[in-house]
Tab-separated table of C-alpha atoms in Angstrom:
chain	number	residue	atom	x	y	z
A	1	UNK	CA	-3.181	19.512	-6.796
A	2	UNK	CA	-1.086	16.796	-8.415
A	3	UNK	CA	-1.024	13.465	-6.713
A	4	UNK	CA	1.913	11.084	-6.584
A	5	UNK	CA	3.511	10.680	-9.999
A	6	UNK	CA	5.827	7.942	-11.200
A	7	UNK	CA	7.908	7.407	-14.293
A	8	UNK	CA	8.176	5.538	-16.495
A	9	UNK	CA	4.818	3.763	-16.737
A	10	UNK	CA	6.253	0.600	-18.218
A	11	UNK	CA	9.760	-0.724	-18.585
A	12	UNK	CA	11.255	-3.822	-20.182
A	13	UNK	CA	14.762	-4.918	-19.211
A	14	UNK	CA	16.873	-8.044	-19.531
A	15	UNK	CA	18.470	-10.054	-16.766
A	16	UNK	CA	21.594	-8.486	-15.319
A	17	UNK	CA	20.689	-4.943	-16.318
A	18	UNK	CA	20.098	-2.049	-13.978
A	19	UNK	CA	16.969	0.105	-13.723
A	20	UNK	CA	16.024	3.431	-12.143
A	21	UNK	CA	12.448	4.313	-11.290
A	22	UNK	CA	11.350	7.805	-10.309
A	23	UNK	CA	8.709	9.247	-8.018
A	24	UNK	CA	7.431	12.720	-7.222
A	25	UNK	CA	5.437	12.958	-4.007
A	26	UNK	CA	2.125	14.668	-3.506
A	27	UNK	CA	2.437	18.382	-2.830
A	28	UNK	CA	3.177	19.018	0.856
A	29	UNK	CA	4.524	15.526	1.531
A	30	UNK	CA	8.081	14.931	2.708
A	31	UNK	CA	8.301	11.142	2.913
A	32	UNK	CA	8.461	8.554	0.168
A	33	UNK	CA	7.982	4.804	0.501
A	34	UNK	CA	8.548	2.169	-2.178
A	35	UNK	CA	6.654	-1.103	-2.541
A	36	UNK	CA	6.863	-4.100	-4.855
A	37	UNK	CA	3.589	-5.704	-5.920
A	38	UNK	CA	3.812	-9.081	-7.619
A	39	UNK	CA	0.839	-10.324	-9.599
A	40	UNK	CA	-1.981	-11.434	-7.330
A	41	UNK	CA	-0.234	-10.251	-4.170
A	42	UNK	CA	-0.418	-7.283	-1.852
A	43	UNK	CA	2.317	-4.646	-1.974
A	44	UNK	CA	5.529	-5.488	-0.111
A	45	UNK	CA	7.493	-2.725	1.578
A	46	UNK	CA	10.962	-2.102	0.127
A	47	UNK	CA	12.078	1.017	2.026
A	48	UNK	CA	11.104	4.492	3.125
A	49	UNK	CA	12.984	7.764	2.734
A	50	UNK	CA	12.618	10.733	5.052
A	51	UNK	CA	14.912	13.754	5.210
A	52	UNK	CA	16.987	12.234	2.405
A	53	UNK	CA	17.838	9.168	4.455
A	54	UNK	CA	16.595	5.590	4.433
A	55	UNK	CA	14.408	5.405	7.519
A	56	UNK	CA	13.270	1.789	7.333
A	57	UNK	CA	13.971	-1.143	5.064
A	58	UNK	CA	11.987	-4.270	4.275
A	59	UNK	CA	13.308	-7.706	3.453
A	60	UNK	CA	14.922	-6.871	0.129
A	61	UNK	CA	18.548	-7.456	-0.931
A	62	UNK	CA	21.128	-4.723	-1.334
A	63	UNK	CA	20.515	-4.789	-5.086
A	64	UNK	CA	17.607	-2.512	-4.244
A	65	UNK	CA	18.737	0.965	-3.342
A	66	UNK	CA	17.206	4.383	-3.288
A	67	UNK	CA	17.685	8.058	-2.974
A	68	UNK	CA	15.672	11.071	-1.919
A	69	UNK	CA	16.420	14.549	-3.172
A	70	UNK	CA	16.009	17.874	-1.331
A	71	UNK	CA	12.739	18.493	-3.207
A	72	UNK	CA	11.482	15.178	-1.687
A	73	UNK	CA	11.378	13.316	-5.011
A	74	UNK	CA	12.867	9.846	-4.935
A	75	UNK	CA	14.477	7.159	-7.049
A	76	UNK	CA	14.493	3.400	-6.741
A	77	UNK	CA	17.462	1.603	-8.277
A	78	UNK	CA	17.640	-2.110	-8.879
A	79	UNK	CA	20.935	-3.677	-9.974
A	80	UNK	CA	21.638	-7.080	-11.531
A	81	UNK	CA	18.002	-7.631	-12.440
A	82	UNK	CA	16.508	-11.092	-11.989
A	83	UNK	CA	13.430	-12.553	-13.632
A	84	UNK	CA	11.779	-12.486	-10.209
A	85	UNK	CA	12.078	-8.698	-10.066
A	86	UNK	CA	9.262	-8.433	-12.604
A	87	UNK	CA	6.480	-6.637	-10.742
A	88	UNK	CA	4.580	-3.400	-10.300
A	89	UNK	CA	6.661	-0.934	-8.298
A	90	UNK	CA	4.609	1.497	-6.274
A	91	UNK	CA	5.656	4.754	-4.737
A	92	UNK	CA	3.702	6.218	-1.834
A	93	UNK	CA	4.089	9.609	-0.226
A	94	UNK	CA	3.118	10.912	3.185
A	95	UNK	CA	3.700	13.733	5.630
A	96	UNK	CA	5.685	12.568	8.635
A	97	UNK	CA	4.062	14.175	11.663
A	98	UNK	CA	5.207	11.643	14.219
A	99	UNK	CA	8.222	9.389	13.781
A	100	UNK	CA	6.695	6.735	16.024
A	101	UNK	CA	3.524	6.108	14.023
A	102	UNK	CA	2.630	5.234	10.445
A	103	UNK	CA	1.112	8.168	8.614
A	104	UNK	CA	-1.398	7.845	5.799
A	105	UNK	CA	0.338	6.954	2.559
A	106	UNK	CA	-0.945	7.987	-0.853
A	107	UNK	CA	0.016	5.836	-3.790
A	108	UNK	CA	1.070	6.586	-7.323
A	109	UNK	CA	0.018	4.583	-10.384
A	110	UNK	CA	3.156	2.448	-10.345
A	111	UNK	CA	5.825	1.381	-12.820
A	112	UNK	CA	5.354	-2.002	-14.442
A	113	UNK	CA	8.787	-3.639	-14.756
A	114	UNK	CA	9.220	-6.697	-16.938
A	115	UNK	CA	12.535	-8.558	-16.822
A	116	UNK	CA	13.222	-10.904	-19.733
B	1	UNK	CA	7.050	-10.786	12.462
B	2	UNK	CA	4.064	-8.684	11.544
B	3	UNK	CA	1.562	-10.159	9.136
B	4	UNK	CA	-1.880	-9.361	7.764
B	5	UNK	CA	-4.378	-11.985	6.741
B	6	UNK	CA	-7.379	-11.422	4.507
B	7	UNK	CA	-9.611	-14.437	4.675
B	8	UNK	CA	-11.395	-14.167	1.355
B	9	UNK	CA	-9.430	-14.110	-1.882
B	10	UNK	CA	-12.424	-13.683	-4.171
B	11	UNK	CA	-15.938	-12.632	-3.224
B	12	UNK	CA	-18.841	-12.552	-5.660
B	13	UNK	CA	-22.008	-10.668	-4.707
B	14	UNK	CA	-25.133	-9.404	-6.389
B	15	UNK	CA	-25.981	-5.716	-6.267
B	16	UNK	CA	-27.655	-4.609	-3.026
B	17	UNK	CA	-26.112	-7.484	-1.066
B	18	UNK	CA	-24.234	-6.691	2.121
B	19	UNK	CA	-20.482	-6.968	2.249
B	20	UNK	CA	-18.052	-7.910	4.963
B	21	UNK	CA	-14.375	-8.500	4.242
B	22	UNK	CA	-12.231	-9.933	6.995
B	23	UNK	CA	-8.816	-8.691	8.033
B	24	UNK	CA	-6.696	-9.966	10.903
B	25	UNK	CA	-3.219	-8.866	11.824
B	26	UNK	CA	-0.451	-10.009	14.075
B	27	UNK	CA	1.351	-7.297	15.970
B	28	UNK	CA	1.511	-6.876	19.703
B	29	UNK	CA	1.719	-3.109	19.943
B	30	UNK	CA	-0.246	-0.049	18.913
B	31	UNK	CA	-1.248	-0.008	15.273
B	32	UNK	CA	-2.617	2.260	12.593
B	33	UNK	CA	-5.020	0.424	10.289
B	34	UNK	CA	-6.005	1.090	6.686
B	35	UNK	CA	-8.190	-0.211	3.922
B	36	UNK	CA	-7.192	0.585	0.352
B	37	UNK	CA	-9.110	-0.110	-2.852
B	38	UNK	CA	-7.827	-0.646	-6.350
B	39	UNK	CA	-10.467	-0.229	-9.068
B	40	UNK	CA	-9.742	-1.849	-12.443
B	41	UNK	CA	-7.084	0.147	-14.255
B	42	UNK	CA	-6.609	2.596	-11.393
B	43	UNK	CA	-4.085	3.008	-8.615
B	44	UNK	CA	-4.469	2.217	-4.933
B	45	UNK	CA	-6.797	4.639	-3.159
B	46	UNK	CA	-7.428	5.087	0.536
B	47	UNK	CA	-10.915	3.931	1.611
B	48	UNK	CA	-10.622	4.581	5.330
B	49	UNK	CA	-8.232	4.516	8.256
B	50	UNK	CA	-8.143	4.025	11.998
B	51	UNK	CA	-5.617	5.755	14.224
B	52	UNK	CA	-7.363	6.065	17.575
B	53	UNK	CA	-10.701	6.851	19.186
B	54	UNK	CA	-14.029	5.418	18.030
B	55	UNK	CA	-13.281	1.895	16.756
B	56	UNK	CA	-16.016	2.223	14.118
B	57	UNK	CA	-14.666	4.343	11.296
B	58	UNK	CA	-16.465	5.545	8.214
B	59	UNK	CA	-14.817	6.008	4.851
B	60	UNK	CA	-15.705	7.032	1.356
B	61	UNK	CA	-18.529	5.556	-0.755
B	62	UNK	CA	-20.479	4.217	2.238
B	63	UNK	CA	-17.767	1.879	3.531
B	64	UNK	CA	-17.051	1.429	7.220
B	65	UNK	CA	-14.715	-0.704	9.290
B	66	UNK	CA	-14.618	-1.819	12.884
B	67	UNK	CA	-11.440	-2.241	14.895
B	68	UNK	CA	-11.732	-4.994	17.496
B	69	UNK	CA	-8.516	-4.892	19.468
B	70	UNK	CA	-9.117	-8.143	21.345
B	71	UNK	CA	-9.518	-10.004	18.063
B	72	UNK	CA	-6.741	-8.169	16.185
B	73	UNK	CA	-9.315	-7.535	13.470
B	74	UNK	CA	-10.306	-4.654	11.221
B	75	UNK	CA	-13.173	-5.881	9.057
B	76	UNK	CA	-14.572	-3.824	6.211
B	77	UNK	CA	-18.345	-3.533	5.695
B	78	UNK	CA	-20.858	-2.006	3.354
B	79	UNK	CA	-24.620	-2.501	3.773
B	80	UNK	CA	-25.463	-2.534	0.066
B	81	UNK	CA	-22.889	-2.983	-2.678
B	82	UNK	CA	-23.081	-1.555	-6.176
B	83	UNK	CA	-21.614	-2.782	-9.444
B	84	UNK	CA	-19.128	0.094	-9.231
B	85	UNK	CA	-17.660	-1.455	-6.055
B	86	UNK	CA	-16.059	-4.166	-8.172
B	87	UNK	CA	-12.396	-3.858	-7.263
B	88	UNK	CA	-9.568	-5.345	-5.234
B	89	UNK	CA	-9.490	-4.450	-1.550
B	90	UNK	CA	-6.367	-4.433	0.595
B	91	UNK	CA	-6.068	-4.250	4.349
B	92	UNK	CA	-2.831	-2.715	5.675
B	93	UNK	CA	-1.284	-2.289	9.098
B	94	UNK	CA	1.369	0.096	10.334
B	95	UNK	CA	2.837	-0.599	13.731
B	96	UNK	CA	4.198	2.038	16.081
B	97	UNK	CA	7.973	2.415	15.987
B	98	UNK	CA	8.139	0.410	12.786
B	99	UNK	CA	9.581	3.175	10.671
B	100	UNK	CA	6.453	3.953	8.707
B	101	UNK	CA	6.295	0.527	7.106
B	102	UNK	CA	2.878	-0.686	5.914
B	103	UNK	CA	2.221	-4.422	5.899
B	104	UNK	CA	-0.451	-5.402	3.380
B	105	UNK	CA	-2.725	-8.381	3.190
B	106	UNK	CA	-2.946	-10.459	0.049
B	107	UNK	CA	-6.037	-8.624	-1.119
B	108	UNK	CA	-9.653	-9.599	-1.759
B	109	UNK	CA	-11.088	-9.372	-5.220
B	110	UNK	CA	-14.735	-8.302	-5.111
B	111	UNK	CA	-16.958	-8.903	-8.117
B	112	UNK	CA	-20.454	-7.389	-8.003
B	113	UNK	CA	-22.975	-8.740	-10.480
B	114	UNK	CA	-25.521	-6.227	-11.818
Protein backbone atom coordinates (compact mmCIF):
# COMPACT_ATOMS: atom_id res chain seq x y z
CA UNK A 1 0.00 0.00 0.00
CA UNK A 2 1.68 3.18 -1.21
CA UNK A 3 1.76 6.06 1.16
CA UNK A 4 1.55 9.72 0.23
CA UNK A 5 3.85 10.54 -2.67
CA UNK A 6 5.12 13.92 -3.79
CA UNK A 7 7.03 15.18 -6.78
CA UNK A 8 9.53 16.51 -7.43
CA UNK A 9 11.83 15.84 -4.47
CA UNK A 10 13.85 18.99 -4.95
CA UNK A 11 13.36 22.10 -7.03
CA UNK A 12 15.42 25.21 -7.64
CA UNK A 13 13.74 28.32 -9.04
CA UNK A 14 14.55 32.01 -9.34
CA UNK A 15 12.59 34.93 -7.99
CA UNK A 16 9.50 35.78 -10.00
CA UNK A 17 9.09 32.31 -11.48
CA UNK A 18 6.16 30.00 -10.97
CA UNK A 19 6.23 26.46 -9.58
CA UNK A 20 3.86 23.49 -9.45
CA UNK A 21 4.19 20.76 -6.86
CA UNK A 22 2.29 17.48 -7.05
CA UNK A 23 0.84 15.07 -4.52
CA UNK A 24 -0.83 11.68 -4.67
CA UNK A 25 -2.74 10.73 -1.54
CA UNK A 26 -2.60 7.46 0.31
CA UNK A 27 -4.91 4.82 -1.12
CA UNK A 28 -8.45 5.27 0.21
CA UNK A 29 -7.98 8.92 1.18
CA UNK A 30 -10.07 11.69 -0.36
CA UNK A 31 -8.64 14.83 1.25
CA UNK A 32 -5.35 16.59 0.67
CA UNK A 33 -3.77 19.29 2.82
CA UNK A 34 -0.67 21.33 2.02
CA UNK A 35 1.82 22.71 4.54
CA UNK A 36 4.93 24.88 4.35
CA UNK A 37 7.78 24.02 6.70
CA UNK A 38 10.56 26.58 7.03
CA UNK A 39 13.87 25.49 8.49
CA UNK A 40 13.65 24.97 12.23
CA UNK A 41 9.89 25.53 12.33
CA UNK A 42 6.78 23.40 12.51
CA UNK A 43 4.64 22.96 9.40
CA UNK A 44 2.24 25.81 8.61
CA UNK A 45 -1.11 25.06 7.03
CA UNK A 46 -1.59 26.46 3.52
CA UNK A 47 -4.94 24.94 2.49
CA UNK A 48 -6.97 21.77 2.30
CA UNK A 49 -8.85 20.28 -0.64
CA UNK A 50 -11.88 18.05 -0.34
CA UNK A 51 -14.25 17.08 -3.14
CA UNK A 52 -12.14 19.14 -5.54
CA UNK A 53 -12.77 22.34 -3.63
CA UNK A 54 -10.68 24.40 -1.23
CA UNK A 55 -12.22 23.65 2.14
CA UNK A 56 -10.02 25.78 4.39
CA UNK A 57 -7.17 28.20 3.86
CA UNK A 58 -4.37 29.35 6.13
CA UNK A 59 -2.71 32.73 6.23
CA UNK A 60 -1.04 32.60 2.83
CA UNK A 61 -1.35 35.10 -0.04
CA UNK A 62 -3.25 34.45 -3.24
CA UNK A 63 0.04 33.62 -4.95
CA UNK A 64 -0.50 30.19 -3.43
CA UNK A 65 -3.21 28.27 -5.20
CA UNK A 66 -4.16 24.66 -5.58
CA UNK A 67 -6.23 22.11 -7.32
CA UNK A 68 -7.62 18.67 -6.62
CA UNK A 69 -8.44 16.22 -9.36
CA UNK A 70 -11.24 13.61 -9.45
CA UNK A 71 -8.71 10.89 -8.53
CA UNK A 72 -7.97 12.95 -5.36
CA UNK A 73 -4.43 13.89 -6.39
CA UNK A 74 -3.54 17.53 -5.88
CA UNK A 75 -1.28 20.32 -7.06
CA UNK A 76 0.12 23.33 -5.27
CA UNK A 77 0.99 26.32 -7.43
CA UNK A 78 3.04 29.26 -6.30
CA UNK A 79 3.32 32.33 -8.54
CA UNK A 80 5.81 35.22 -8.45
CA UNK A 81 8.21 33.33 -6.22
CA UNK A 82 9.97 35.22 -3.43
CA UNK A 83 13.15 34.28 -1.61
CA UNK A 84 11.01 33.70 1.48
CA UNK A 85 9.11 30.92 -0.28
CA UNK A 86 12.14 28.67 0.10
CA UNK A 87 10.94 25.84 2.32
CA UNK A 88 9.90 22.21 2.50
CA UNK A 89 6.38 21.80 1.14
CA UNK A 90 4.48 18.93 2.68
CA UNK A 91 1.39 17.21 1.43
CA UNK A 92 -0.83 15.28 3.83
CA UNK A 93 -3.78 13.07 3.02
CA UNK A 94 -6.72 11.92 5.10
CA UNK A 95 -10.17 10.39 4.88
CA UNK A 96 -12.85 12.91 5.74
CA UNK A 97 -15.36 11.09 7.92
CA UNK A 98 -16.76 14.12 9.69
CA UNK A 99 -16.59 17.65 8.32
CA UNK A 100 -16.62 19.12 11.82
CA UNK A 101 -13.49 17.42 13.14
CA UNK A 102 -9.86 17.08 12.07
CA UNK A 103 -9.09 13.61 10.80
CA UNK A 104 -5.69 11.97 11.06
CA UNK A 105 -3.37 13.27 8.38
CA UNK A 106 -0.57 11.22 6.85
CA UNK A 107 2.37 13.09 5.42
CA UNK A 108 4.47 12.65 2.33
CA UNK A 109 8.24 13.17 2.16
CA UNK A 110 7.91 16.75 0.93
CA UNK A 111 9.33 18.86 -1.88
CA UNK A 112 12.32 21.01 -1.03
CA UNK A 113 11.94 24.32 -2.89
CA UNK A 114 14.88 26.69 -3.12
CA UNK A 115 14.31 30.17 -4.55
CA UNK A 116 17.42 32.03 -5.69
CA UNK B 1 -6.14 32.61 17.09
CA UNK B 2 -5.16 29.03 17.73
CA UNK B 3 -1.58 28.36 18.71
CA UNK B 4 0.53 25.46 19.96
CA UNK B 5 3.50 25.88 22.24
CA UNK B 6 6.23 23.32 22.79
CA UNK B 7 8.31 24.37 25.74
CA UNK B 8 11.57 22.63 24.95
CA UNK B 9 13.37 23.33 21.70
CA UNK B 10 16.21 20.87 22.27
CA UNK B 11 16.36 18.06 24.80
CA UNK B 12 19.43 15.91 25.37
CA UNK B 13 19.08 12.65 27.31
CA UNK B 14 21.11 9.54 27.96
CA UNK B 15 19.71 6.15 27.02
CA UNK B 16 17.27 4.71 29.57
CA UNK B 17 16.35 8.17 30.87
CA UNK B 18 12.70 9.11 31.07
CA UNK B 19 11.24 11.61 28.66
CA UNK B 20 8.51 14.19 28.94
CA UNK B 21 7.91 16.77 26.23
CA UNK B 22 5.48 19.57 26.95
CA UNK B 23 2.75 20.79 24.64
CA UNK B 24 0.16 23.47 25.38
CA UNK B 25 -2.43 24.82 23.02
CA UNK B 26 -4.83 27.70 22.89
CA UNK B 27 -8.27 26.91 21.56
CA UNK B 28 -11.53 27.19 23.42
CA UNK B 29 -13.47 24.39 21.78
CA UNK B 30 -13.22 20.66 21.23
CA UNK B 31 -9.91 19.52 19.81
CA UNK B 32 -8.21 16.55 18.24
CA UNK B 33 -4.60 16.23 19.37
CA UNK B 34 -1.60 14.62 17.69
CA UNK B 35 2.06 13.94 18.17
CA UNK B 36 4.19 13.43 15.08
CA UNK B 37 7.84 12.38 14.86
CA UNK B 38 10.39 13.10 12.19
CA UNK B 39 13.43 10.81 12.28
CA UNK B 40 16.58 12.06 10.53
CA UNK B 41 16.11 11.84 6.78
CA UNK B 42 12.54 10.60 7.04
CA UNK B 43 9.12 12.18 6.71
CA UNK B 44 6.66 13.07 9.44
CA UNK B 45 5.07 10.00 11.03
CA UNK B 46 2.15 9.78 13.40
CA UNK B 47 3.16 8.73 16.94
CA UNK B 48 -0.24 8.90 18.60
CA UNK B 49 -3.51 10.80 18.66
CA UNK B 50 -6.34 11.75 20.96
CA UNK B 51 -9.89 12.21 19.75
CA UNK B 52 -12.04 11.38 22.76
CA UNK B 53 -12.37 8.97 25.66
CA UNK B 54 -9.50 7.93 27.92
CA UNK B 55 -7.21 10.97 28.19
CA UNK B 56 -4.15 8.70 28.43
CA UNK B 57 -3.35 7.47 24.95
CA UNK B 58 -0.69 5.02 23.90
CA UNK B 59 1.17 5.19 20.62
CA UNK B 60 3.88 3.37 18.78
CA UNK B 61 7.35 2.54 20.16
CA UNK B 62 6.30 2.82 23.81
CA UNK B 63 5.22 6.47 23.69
CA UNK B 64 2.17 7.76 25.51
CA UNK B 65 0.52 11.13 26.01
CA UNK B 66 -1.92 12.55 28.49
CA UNK B 67 -4.60 15.08 27.63
CA UNK B 68 -5.37 17.42 30.52
CA UNK B 69 -8.27 19.55 29.38
CA UNK B 70 -8.10 22.00 32.28
CA UNK B 71 -4.48 22.77 31.47
CA UNK B 72 -4.87 22.75 27.67
CA UNK B 73 -1.95 20.33 27.62
CA UNK B 74 -1.02 17.16 25.77
CA UNK B 75 2.39 16.10 27.04
CA UNK B 76 4.33 13.25 25.48
CA UNK B 77 6.10 10.67 27.68
CA UNK B 78 8.30 7.64 27.41
CA UNK B 79 9.66 5.81 30.47
CA UNK B 80 13.00 4.82 28.94
CA UNK B 81 14.39 6.35 25.76
CA UNK B 82 16.66 4.64 23.27
CA UNK B 83 19.25 6.04 20.90
CA UNK B 84 16.83 5.31 18.05
CA UNK B 85 14.38 7.85 19.53
CA UNK B 86 16.65 10.65 18.37
CA UNK B 87 14.34 12.74 16.22
CA UNK B 88 12.25 15.90 16.07
CA UNK B 89 8.86 15.74 17.75
CA UNK B 90 5.89 17.91 16.82
CA UNK B 91 2.67 18.46 18.69
CA UNK B 92 -0.35 19.38 16.55
CA UNK B 93 -3.91 20.45 17.26
CA UNK B 94 -7.01 20.34 15.10
CA UNK B 95 -10.01 22.24 16.34
CA UNK B 96 -13.61 21.31 15.61
CA UNK B 97 -15.19 23.28 12.78
CA UNK B 98 -11.79 24.52 11.69
CA UNK B 99 -11.87 22.92 8.27
CA UNK B 100 -9.40 20.16 8.97
CA UNK B 101 -6.53 22.54 9.64
CA UNK B 102 -3.69 21.26 11.85
CA UNK B 103 -1.77 23.80 13.91
CA UNK B 104 1.75 22.62 14.74
CA UNK B 105 4.11 23.56 17.49
CA UNK B 106 7.65 24.63 16.73
CA UNK B 107 9.00 21.16 17.41
CA UNK B 108 11.37 19.66 19.97
CA UNK B 109 14.62 18.14 18.87
CA UNK B 110 15.50 15.12 21.01
CA UNK B 111 19.06 13.84 21.07
CA UNK B 112 19.67 10.56 22.91
CA UNK B 113 23.26 9.76 23.82
CA UNK B 114 24.23 6.07 23.73
